[in-house]
Short mmCIF file of N, CA and C and ligand atoms in Angstrom, two decimals:
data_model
loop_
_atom_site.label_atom_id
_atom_site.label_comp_id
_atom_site.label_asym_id
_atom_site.label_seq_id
_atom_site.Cartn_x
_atom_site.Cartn_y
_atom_site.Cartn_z
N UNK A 318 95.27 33.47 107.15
CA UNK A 318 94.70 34.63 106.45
C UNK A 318 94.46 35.76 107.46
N UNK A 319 94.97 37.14 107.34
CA UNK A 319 94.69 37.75 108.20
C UNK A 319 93.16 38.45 107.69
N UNK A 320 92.43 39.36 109.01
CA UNK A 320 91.01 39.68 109.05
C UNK A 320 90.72 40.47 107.78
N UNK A 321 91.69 41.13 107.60
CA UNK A 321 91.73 42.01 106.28
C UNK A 321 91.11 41.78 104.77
N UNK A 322 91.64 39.99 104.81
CA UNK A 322 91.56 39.60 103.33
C UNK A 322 90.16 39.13 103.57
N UNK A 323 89.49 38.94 104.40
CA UNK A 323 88.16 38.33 105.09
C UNK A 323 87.04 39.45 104.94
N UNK A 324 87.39 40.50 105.77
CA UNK A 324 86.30 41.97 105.79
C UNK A 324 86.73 42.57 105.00
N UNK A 325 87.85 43.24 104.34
CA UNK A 325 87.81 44.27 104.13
C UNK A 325 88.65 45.67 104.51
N UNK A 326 88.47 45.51 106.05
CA UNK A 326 88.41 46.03 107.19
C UNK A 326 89.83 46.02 107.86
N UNK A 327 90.80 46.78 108.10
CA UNK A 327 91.94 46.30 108.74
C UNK A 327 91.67 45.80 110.19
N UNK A 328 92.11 45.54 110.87
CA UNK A 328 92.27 45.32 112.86
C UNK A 328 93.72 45.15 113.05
N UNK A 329 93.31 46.02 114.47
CA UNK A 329 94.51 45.95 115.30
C UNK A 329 95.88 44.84 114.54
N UNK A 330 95.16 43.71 114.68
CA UNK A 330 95.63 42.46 114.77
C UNK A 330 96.30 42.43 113.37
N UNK A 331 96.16 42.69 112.52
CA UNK A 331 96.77 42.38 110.45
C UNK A 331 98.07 43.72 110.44
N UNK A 332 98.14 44.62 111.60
CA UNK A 332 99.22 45.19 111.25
C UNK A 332 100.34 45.42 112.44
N UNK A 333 101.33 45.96 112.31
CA UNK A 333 102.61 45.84 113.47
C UNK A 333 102.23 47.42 114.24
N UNK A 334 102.04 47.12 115.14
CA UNK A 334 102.25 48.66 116.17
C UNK A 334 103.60 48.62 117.59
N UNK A 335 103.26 49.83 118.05
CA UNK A 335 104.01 50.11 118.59
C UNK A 335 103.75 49.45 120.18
N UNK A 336 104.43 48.92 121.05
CA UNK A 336 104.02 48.60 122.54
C UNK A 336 104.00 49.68 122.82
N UNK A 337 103.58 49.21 124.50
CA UNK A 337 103.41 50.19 125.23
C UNK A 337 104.80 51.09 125.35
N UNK A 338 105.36 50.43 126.05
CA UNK A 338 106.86 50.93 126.03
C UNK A 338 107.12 52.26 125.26
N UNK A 339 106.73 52.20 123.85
CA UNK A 339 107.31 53.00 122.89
C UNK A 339 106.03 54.05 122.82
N UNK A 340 104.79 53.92 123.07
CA UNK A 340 104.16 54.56 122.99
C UNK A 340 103.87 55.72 124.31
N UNK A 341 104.37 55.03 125.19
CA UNK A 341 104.91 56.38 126.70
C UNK A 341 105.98 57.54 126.17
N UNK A 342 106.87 57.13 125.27
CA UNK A 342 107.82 57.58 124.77
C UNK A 342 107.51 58.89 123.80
N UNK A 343 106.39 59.03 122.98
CA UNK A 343 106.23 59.92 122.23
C UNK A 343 105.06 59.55 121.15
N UNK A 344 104.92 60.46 120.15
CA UNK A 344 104.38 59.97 119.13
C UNK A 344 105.00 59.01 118.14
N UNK A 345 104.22 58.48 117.56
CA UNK A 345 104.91 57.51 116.51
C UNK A 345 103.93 56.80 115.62
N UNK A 346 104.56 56.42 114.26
CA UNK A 346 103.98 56.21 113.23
C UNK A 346 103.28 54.78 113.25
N UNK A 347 101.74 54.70 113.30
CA UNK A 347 101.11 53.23 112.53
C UNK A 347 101.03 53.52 111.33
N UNK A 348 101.50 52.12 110.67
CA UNK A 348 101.42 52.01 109.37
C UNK A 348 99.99 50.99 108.92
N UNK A 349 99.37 50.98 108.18
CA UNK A 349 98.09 50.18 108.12
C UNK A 349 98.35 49.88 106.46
N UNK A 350 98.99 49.37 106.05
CA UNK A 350 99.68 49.27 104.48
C UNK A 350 99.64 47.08 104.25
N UNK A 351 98.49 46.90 104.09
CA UNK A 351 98.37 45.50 104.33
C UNK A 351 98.88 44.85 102.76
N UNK A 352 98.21 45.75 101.56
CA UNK A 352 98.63 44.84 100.47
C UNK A 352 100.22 45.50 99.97
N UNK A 353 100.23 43.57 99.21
CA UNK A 353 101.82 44.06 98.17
C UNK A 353 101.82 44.85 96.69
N UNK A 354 101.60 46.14 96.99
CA UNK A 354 101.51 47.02 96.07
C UNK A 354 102.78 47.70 95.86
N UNK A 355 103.43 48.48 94.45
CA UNK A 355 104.58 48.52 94.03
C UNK A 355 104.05 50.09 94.59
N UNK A 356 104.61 50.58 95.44
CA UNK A 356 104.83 51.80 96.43
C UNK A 356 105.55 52.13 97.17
N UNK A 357 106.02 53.00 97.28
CA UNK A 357 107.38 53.12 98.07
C UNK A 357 107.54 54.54 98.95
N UNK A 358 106.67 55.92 98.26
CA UNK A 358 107.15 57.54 98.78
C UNK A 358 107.23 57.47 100.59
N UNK A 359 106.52 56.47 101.22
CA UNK A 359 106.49 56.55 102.58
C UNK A 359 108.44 56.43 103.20
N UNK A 360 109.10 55.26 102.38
CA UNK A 360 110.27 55.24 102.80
C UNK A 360 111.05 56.41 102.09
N UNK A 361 110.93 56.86 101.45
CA UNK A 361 111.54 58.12 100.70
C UNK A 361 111.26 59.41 101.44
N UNK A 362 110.28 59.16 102.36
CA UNK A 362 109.75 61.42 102.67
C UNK A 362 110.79 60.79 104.59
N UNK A 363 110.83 59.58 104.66
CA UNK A 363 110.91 59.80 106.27
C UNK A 363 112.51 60.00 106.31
N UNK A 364 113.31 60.90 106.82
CA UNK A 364 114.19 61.14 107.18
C UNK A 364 115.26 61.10 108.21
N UNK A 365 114.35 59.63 108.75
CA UNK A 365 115.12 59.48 110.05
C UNK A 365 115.46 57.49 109.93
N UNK A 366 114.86 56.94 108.67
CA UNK A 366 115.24 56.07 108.14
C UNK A 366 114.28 54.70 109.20
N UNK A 367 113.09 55.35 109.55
CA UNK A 367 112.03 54.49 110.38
C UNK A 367 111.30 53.47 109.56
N UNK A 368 111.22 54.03 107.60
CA UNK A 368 110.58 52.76 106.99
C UNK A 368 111.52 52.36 105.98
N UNK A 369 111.14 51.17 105.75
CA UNK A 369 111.93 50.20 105.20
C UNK A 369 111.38 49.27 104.43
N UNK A 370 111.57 49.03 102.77
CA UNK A 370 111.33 47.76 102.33
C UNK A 370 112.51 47.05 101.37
N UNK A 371 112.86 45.79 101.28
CA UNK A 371 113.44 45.52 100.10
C UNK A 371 113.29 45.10 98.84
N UNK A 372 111.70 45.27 98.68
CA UNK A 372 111.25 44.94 97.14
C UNK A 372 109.92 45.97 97.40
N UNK A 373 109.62 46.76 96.23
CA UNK A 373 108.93 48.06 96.29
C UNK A 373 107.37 47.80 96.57
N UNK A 374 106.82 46.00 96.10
CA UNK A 374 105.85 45.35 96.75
C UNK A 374 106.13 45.19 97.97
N UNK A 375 106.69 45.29 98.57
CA UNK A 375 106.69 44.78 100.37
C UNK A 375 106.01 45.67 100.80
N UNK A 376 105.10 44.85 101.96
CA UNK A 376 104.80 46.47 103.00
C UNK A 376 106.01 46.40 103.82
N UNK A 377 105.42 47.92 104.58
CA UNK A 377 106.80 48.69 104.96
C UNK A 377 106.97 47.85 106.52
N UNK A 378 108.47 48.30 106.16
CA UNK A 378 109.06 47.55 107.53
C UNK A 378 109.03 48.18 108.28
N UNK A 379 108.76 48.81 109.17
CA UNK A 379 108.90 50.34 110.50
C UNK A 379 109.67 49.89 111.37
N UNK A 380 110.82 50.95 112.04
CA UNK A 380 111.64 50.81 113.01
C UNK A 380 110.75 51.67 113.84
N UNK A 381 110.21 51.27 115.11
CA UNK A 381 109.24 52.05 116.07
C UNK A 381 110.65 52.84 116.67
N UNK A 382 111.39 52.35 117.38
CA UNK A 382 112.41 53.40 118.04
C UNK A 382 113.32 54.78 117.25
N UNK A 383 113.36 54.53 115.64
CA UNK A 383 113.45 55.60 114.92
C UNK A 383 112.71 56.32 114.74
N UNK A 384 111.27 56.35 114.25
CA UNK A 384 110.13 57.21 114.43
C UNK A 384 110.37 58.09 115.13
N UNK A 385 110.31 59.99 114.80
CA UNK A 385 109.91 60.51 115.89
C UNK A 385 108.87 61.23 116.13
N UNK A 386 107.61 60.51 115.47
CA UNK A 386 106.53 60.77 115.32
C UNK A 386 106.39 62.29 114.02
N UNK A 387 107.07 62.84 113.39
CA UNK A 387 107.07 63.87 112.80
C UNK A 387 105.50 64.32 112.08
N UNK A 388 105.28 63.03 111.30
CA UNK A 388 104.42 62.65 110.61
C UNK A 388 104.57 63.70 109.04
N UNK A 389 105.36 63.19 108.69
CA UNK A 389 105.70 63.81 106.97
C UNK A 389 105.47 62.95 106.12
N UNK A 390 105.16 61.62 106.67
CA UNK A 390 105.13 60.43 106.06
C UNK A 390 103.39 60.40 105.87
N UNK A 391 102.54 61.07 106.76
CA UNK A 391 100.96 60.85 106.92
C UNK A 391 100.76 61.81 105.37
N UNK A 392 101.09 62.69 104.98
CA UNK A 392 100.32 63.10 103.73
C UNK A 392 100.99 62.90 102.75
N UNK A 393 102.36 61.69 102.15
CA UNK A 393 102.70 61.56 101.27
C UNK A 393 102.66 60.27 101.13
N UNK A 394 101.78 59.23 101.63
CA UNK A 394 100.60 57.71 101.16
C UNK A 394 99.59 57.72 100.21
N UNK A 395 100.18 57.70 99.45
CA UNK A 395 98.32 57.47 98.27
C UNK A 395 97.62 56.95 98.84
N UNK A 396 97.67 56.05 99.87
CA UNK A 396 96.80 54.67 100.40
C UNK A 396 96.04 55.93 101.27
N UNK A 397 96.44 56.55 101.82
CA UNK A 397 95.57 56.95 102.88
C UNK A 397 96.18 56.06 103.80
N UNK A 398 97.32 55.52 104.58
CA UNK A 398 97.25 54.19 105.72
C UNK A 398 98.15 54.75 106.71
N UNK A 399 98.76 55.70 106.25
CA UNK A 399 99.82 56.08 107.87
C UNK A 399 98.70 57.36 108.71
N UNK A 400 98.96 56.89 109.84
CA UNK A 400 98.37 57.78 110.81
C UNK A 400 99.86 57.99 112.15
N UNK A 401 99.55 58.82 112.93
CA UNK A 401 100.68 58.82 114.07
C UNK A 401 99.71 58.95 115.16
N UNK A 402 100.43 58.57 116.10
CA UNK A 402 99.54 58.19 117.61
C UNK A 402 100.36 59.02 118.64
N UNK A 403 99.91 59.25 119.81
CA UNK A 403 100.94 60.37 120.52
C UNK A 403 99.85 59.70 122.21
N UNK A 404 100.19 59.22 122.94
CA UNK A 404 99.25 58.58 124.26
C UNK A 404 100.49 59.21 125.08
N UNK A 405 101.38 60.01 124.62
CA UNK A 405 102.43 60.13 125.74
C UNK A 405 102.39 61.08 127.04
N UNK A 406 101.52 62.11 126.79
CA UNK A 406 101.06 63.34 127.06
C UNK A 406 99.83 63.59 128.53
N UNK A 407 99.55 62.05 128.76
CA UNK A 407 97.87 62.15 129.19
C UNK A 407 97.83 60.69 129.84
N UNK A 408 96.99 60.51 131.07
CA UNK A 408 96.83 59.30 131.33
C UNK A 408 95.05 58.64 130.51
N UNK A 409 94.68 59.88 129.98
CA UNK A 409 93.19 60.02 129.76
C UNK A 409 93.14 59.69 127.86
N UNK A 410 94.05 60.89 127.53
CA UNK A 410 93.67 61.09 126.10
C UNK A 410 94.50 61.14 124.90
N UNK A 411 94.54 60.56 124.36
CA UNK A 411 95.88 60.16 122.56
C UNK A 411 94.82 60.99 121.81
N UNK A 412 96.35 61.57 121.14
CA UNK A 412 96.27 62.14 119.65
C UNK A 412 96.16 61.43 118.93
N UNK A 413 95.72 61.55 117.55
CA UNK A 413 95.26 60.88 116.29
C UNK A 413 95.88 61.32 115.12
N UNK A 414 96.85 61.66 114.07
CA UNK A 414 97.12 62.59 113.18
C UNK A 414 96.96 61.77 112.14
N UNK A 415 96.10 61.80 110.97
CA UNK A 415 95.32 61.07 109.92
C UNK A 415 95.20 62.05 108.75
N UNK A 416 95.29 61.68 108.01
CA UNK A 416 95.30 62.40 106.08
C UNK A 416 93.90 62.38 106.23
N UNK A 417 93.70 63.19 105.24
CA UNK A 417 92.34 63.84 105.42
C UNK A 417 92.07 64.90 104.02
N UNK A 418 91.50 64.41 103.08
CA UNK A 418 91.39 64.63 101.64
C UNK A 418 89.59 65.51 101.42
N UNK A 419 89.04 65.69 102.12
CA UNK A 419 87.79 65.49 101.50
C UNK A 419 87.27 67.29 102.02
N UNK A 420 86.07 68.10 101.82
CA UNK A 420 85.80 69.13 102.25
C UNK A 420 84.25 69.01 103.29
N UNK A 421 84.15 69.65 104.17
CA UNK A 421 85.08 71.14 104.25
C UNK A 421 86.00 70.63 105.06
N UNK A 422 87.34 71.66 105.27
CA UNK A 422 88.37 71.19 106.35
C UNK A 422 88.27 71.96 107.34
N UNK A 423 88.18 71.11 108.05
CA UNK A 423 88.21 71.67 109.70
C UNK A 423 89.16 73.00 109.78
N UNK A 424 89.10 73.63 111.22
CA UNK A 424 89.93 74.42 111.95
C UNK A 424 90.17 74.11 113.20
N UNK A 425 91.35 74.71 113.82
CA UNK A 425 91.97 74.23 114.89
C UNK A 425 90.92 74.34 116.04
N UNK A 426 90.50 73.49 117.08
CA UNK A 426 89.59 73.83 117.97
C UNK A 426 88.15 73.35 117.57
N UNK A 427 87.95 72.95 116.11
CA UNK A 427 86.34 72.59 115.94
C UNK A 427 85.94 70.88 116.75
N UNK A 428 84.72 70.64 117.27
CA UNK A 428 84.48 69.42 117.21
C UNK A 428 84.01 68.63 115.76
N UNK A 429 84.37 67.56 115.92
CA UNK A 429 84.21 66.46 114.93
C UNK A 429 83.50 65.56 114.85
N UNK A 430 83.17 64.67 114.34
CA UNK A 430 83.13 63.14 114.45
C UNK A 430 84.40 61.93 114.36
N UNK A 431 84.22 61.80 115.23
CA UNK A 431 85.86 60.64 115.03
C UNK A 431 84.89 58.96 114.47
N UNK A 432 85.83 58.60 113.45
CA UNK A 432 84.90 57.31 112.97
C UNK A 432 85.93 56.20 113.15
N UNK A 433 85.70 55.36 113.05
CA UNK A 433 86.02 54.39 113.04
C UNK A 433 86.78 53.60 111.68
N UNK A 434 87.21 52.48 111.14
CA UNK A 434 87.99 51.94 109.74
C UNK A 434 86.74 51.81 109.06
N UNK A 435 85.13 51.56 109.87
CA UNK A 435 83.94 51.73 109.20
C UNK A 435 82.98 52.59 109.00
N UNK A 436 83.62 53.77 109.40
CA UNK A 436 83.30 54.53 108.92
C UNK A 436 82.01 55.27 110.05
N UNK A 437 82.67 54.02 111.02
CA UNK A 437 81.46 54.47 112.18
C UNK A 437 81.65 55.00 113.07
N UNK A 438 80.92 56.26 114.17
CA UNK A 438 80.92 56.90 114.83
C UNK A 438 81.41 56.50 115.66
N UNK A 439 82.94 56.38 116.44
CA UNK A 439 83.49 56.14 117.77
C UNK A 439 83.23 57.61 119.01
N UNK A 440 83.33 58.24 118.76
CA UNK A 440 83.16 59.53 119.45
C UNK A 440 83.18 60.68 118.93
N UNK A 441 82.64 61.62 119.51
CA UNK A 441 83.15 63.32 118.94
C UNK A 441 84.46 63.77 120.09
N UNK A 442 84.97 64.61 119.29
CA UNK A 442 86.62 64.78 119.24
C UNK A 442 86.82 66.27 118.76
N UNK A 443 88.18 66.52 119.58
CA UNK A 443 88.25 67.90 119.14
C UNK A 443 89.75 68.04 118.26
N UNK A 444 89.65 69.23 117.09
CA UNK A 444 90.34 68.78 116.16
C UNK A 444 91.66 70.14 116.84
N UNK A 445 92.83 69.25 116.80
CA UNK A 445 94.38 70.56 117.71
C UNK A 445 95.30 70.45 116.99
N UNK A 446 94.96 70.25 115.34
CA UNK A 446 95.94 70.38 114.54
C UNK A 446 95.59 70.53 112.84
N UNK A 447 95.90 71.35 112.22
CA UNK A 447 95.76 70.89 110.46
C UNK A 447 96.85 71.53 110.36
N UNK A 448 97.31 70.78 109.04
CA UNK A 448 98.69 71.26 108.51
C UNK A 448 98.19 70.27 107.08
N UNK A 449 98.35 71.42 105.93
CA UNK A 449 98.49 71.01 104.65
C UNK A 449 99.87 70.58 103.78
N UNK A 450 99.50 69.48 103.35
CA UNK A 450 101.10 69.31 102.55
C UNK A 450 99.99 69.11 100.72
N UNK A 451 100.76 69.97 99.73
CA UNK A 451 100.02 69.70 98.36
C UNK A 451 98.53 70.04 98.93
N UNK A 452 98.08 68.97 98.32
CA UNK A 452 96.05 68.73 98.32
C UNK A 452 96.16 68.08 99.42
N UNK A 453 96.76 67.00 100.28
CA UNK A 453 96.42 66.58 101.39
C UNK A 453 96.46 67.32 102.60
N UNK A 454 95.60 67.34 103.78
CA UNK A 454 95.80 67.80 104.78
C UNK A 454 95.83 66.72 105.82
N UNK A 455 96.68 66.59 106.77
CA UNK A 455 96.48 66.16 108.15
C UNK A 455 95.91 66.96 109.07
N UNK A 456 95.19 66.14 109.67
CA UNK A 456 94.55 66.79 110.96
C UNK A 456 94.77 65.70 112.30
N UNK A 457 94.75 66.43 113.24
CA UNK A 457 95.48 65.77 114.55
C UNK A 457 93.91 66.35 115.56
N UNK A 458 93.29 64.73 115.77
CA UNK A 458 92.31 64.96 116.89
C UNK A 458 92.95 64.18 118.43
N UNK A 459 92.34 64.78 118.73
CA UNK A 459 92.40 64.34 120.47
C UNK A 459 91.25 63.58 121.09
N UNK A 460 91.62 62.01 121.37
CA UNK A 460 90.37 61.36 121.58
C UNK A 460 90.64 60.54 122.70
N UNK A 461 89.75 59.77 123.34
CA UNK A 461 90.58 59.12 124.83
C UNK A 461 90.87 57.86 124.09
N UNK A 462 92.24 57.81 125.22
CA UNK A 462 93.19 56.98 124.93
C UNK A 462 92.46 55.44 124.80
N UNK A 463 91.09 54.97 125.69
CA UNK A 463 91.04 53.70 124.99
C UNK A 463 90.28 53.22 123.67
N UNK A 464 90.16 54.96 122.37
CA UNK A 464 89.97 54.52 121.66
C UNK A 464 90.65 54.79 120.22
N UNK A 465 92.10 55.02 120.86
CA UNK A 465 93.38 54.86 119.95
C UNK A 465 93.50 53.93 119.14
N UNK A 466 93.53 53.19 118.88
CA UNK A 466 93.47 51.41 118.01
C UNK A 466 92.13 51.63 117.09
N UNK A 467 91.17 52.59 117.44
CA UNK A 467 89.61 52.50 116.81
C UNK A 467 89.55 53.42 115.78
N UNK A 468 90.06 54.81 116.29
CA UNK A 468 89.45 55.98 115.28
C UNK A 468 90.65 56.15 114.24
N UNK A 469 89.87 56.34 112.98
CA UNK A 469 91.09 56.32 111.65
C UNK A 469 90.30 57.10 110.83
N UNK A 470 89.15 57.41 111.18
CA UNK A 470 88.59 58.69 109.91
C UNK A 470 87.96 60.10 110.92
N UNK A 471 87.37 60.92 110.40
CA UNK A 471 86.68 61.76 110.42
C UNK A 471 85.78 62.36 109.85
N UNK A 472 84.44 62.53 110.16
CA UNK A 472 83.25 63.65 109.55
C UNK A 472 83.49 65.02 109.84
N UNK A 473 83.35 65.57 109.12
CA UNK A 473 83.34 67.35 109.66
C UNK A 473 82.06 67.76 109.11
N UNK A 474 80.85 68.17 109.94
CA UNK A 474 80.27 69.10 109.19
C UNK A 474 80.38 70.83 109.51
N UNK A 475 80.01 71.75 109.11
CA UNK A 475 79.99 73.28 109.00
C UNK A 475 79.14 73.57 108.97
S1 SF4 B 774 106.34 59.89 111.39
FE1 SF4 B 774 108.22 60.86 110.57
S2 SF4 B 774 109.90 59.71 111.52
FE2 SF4 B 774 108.03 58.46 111.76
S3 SF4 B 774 108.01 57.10 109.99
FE3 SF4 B 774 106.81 58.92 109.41
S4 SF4 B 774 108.30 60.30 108.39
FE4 SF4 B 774 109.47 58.75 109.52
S1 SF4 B 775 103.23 55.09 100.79
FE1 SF4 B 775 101.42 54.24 101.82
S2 SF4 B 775 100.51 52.77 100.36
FE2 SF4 B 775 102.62 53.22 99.67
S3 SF4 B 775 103.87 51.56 100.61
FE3 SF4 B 775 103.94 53.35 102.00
S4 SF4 B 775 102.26 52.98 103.48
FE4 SF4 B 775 101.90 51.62 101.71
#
C-alpha cells in the first residue's frame, strides 16, 4: 500500500520523479496523479509526447528525458497534481511552478508562504513567475533546493 492510501497525503515515495541526472539538466514535470481516475487532458496539452497512458484510468506514464519542462501541462489538471521543478540554475535554490486557483493572486516579485502537501508552512519564498491559462494560474516560486520534494502549495496574503 503506498503512504497515500494510508494519510491522505502524497510523499516523495507514492510517485515517479526525476533523478538527479535529469534534474541538472533543466526543468521538468512531477506528476503527483496517484488515483485511477478516467482523465486524460495532461497527455493531450503536452506536445512533446512526455505523458502517456494506455487506459484513460491509468496514471500517467512520464518520459523525464522528453519533458522540457514547458509546463502547459501544470494548468490543464483538474487534480491540481502537476507541478515542474527547475534545480538546474543554482547550487542553492529550485523553482517550483504549481496551479494556483484561489485569490488574491500574487505578482511577480511578492513574498509568499510556501506550504507544504499539508498545507504547512515550509518557508517564505519569492514568487518569479504568474502566467494565466483560462481561470487557472501558475505561479513559479523560488525556494532552496533542499526543499524541492516539500513545497506544493502557497498562501498569499495582500
Ligand atoms: S511540462 Fe511540458 S513537456 Fe513536460 S510533460 Fe508538461 S506539457 Fe509535456
Ligand atoms: S490531468 Fe491531472 S488528474 Fe488527470 S490524469 Fe493527468 S495528472 Fe492525473
Amino acid at each position: 500500500m503506498i503512504d497515500y492510501e494510508k494519510t491522505g497525503v502524497v510523499k516523495k515515495g507514492d510517485i515517479d520523479v526525476p533523478d538527479d541526472e535529469r534534474l541538472e539538466k533543466g526543468p521538468v514535470v512531477v506528476i503527483e496523479c496517484v488515483e485511477n481516475i478516467p482523465c486524460d487532458p495532461c497527455v493531450a496539452v503536452c506536445n512533446f509526447g512526455a505523458i502517456d497512458m494506455d487506459e484513460i484510468t491509468d496514471v500517467p506514464d512520464i518520459d523525464f528525458e522528453e519533458c522540457t519542462g514547458c509546463a502547459l501541462c501544470v494548468t490543464e489538471c483538474p487534480g491540481l497534481a502537476i507541478f515542474v521543478v527547475d534545480c538546474s540554475y543554482s547550487e542553492e535554490k529550485c523553482k517550483v511552478t504549481m496551479p494556483y486557483e484561489y485569490l488574491p493572486v500574487p505578482e511577480e516579485g511578492d513574498e509568499v508562504t510556501a506550504l507544504n502537501r499539508k498545507g504547512e508552512e515550509v518557508q517564505k519564498a519569492k514568487v518569479t513567475n504568474v502566467r494565466q491559462s483560462g481561470k487557472t494560474y501558475a505561479l513559479t516560486l523560488e525556494i532552496d533546493k533542499e526543499n524541492v520534494w516539500d513545497v506544493r502549495g502557497v498562501e498569499v496574503k495582500r
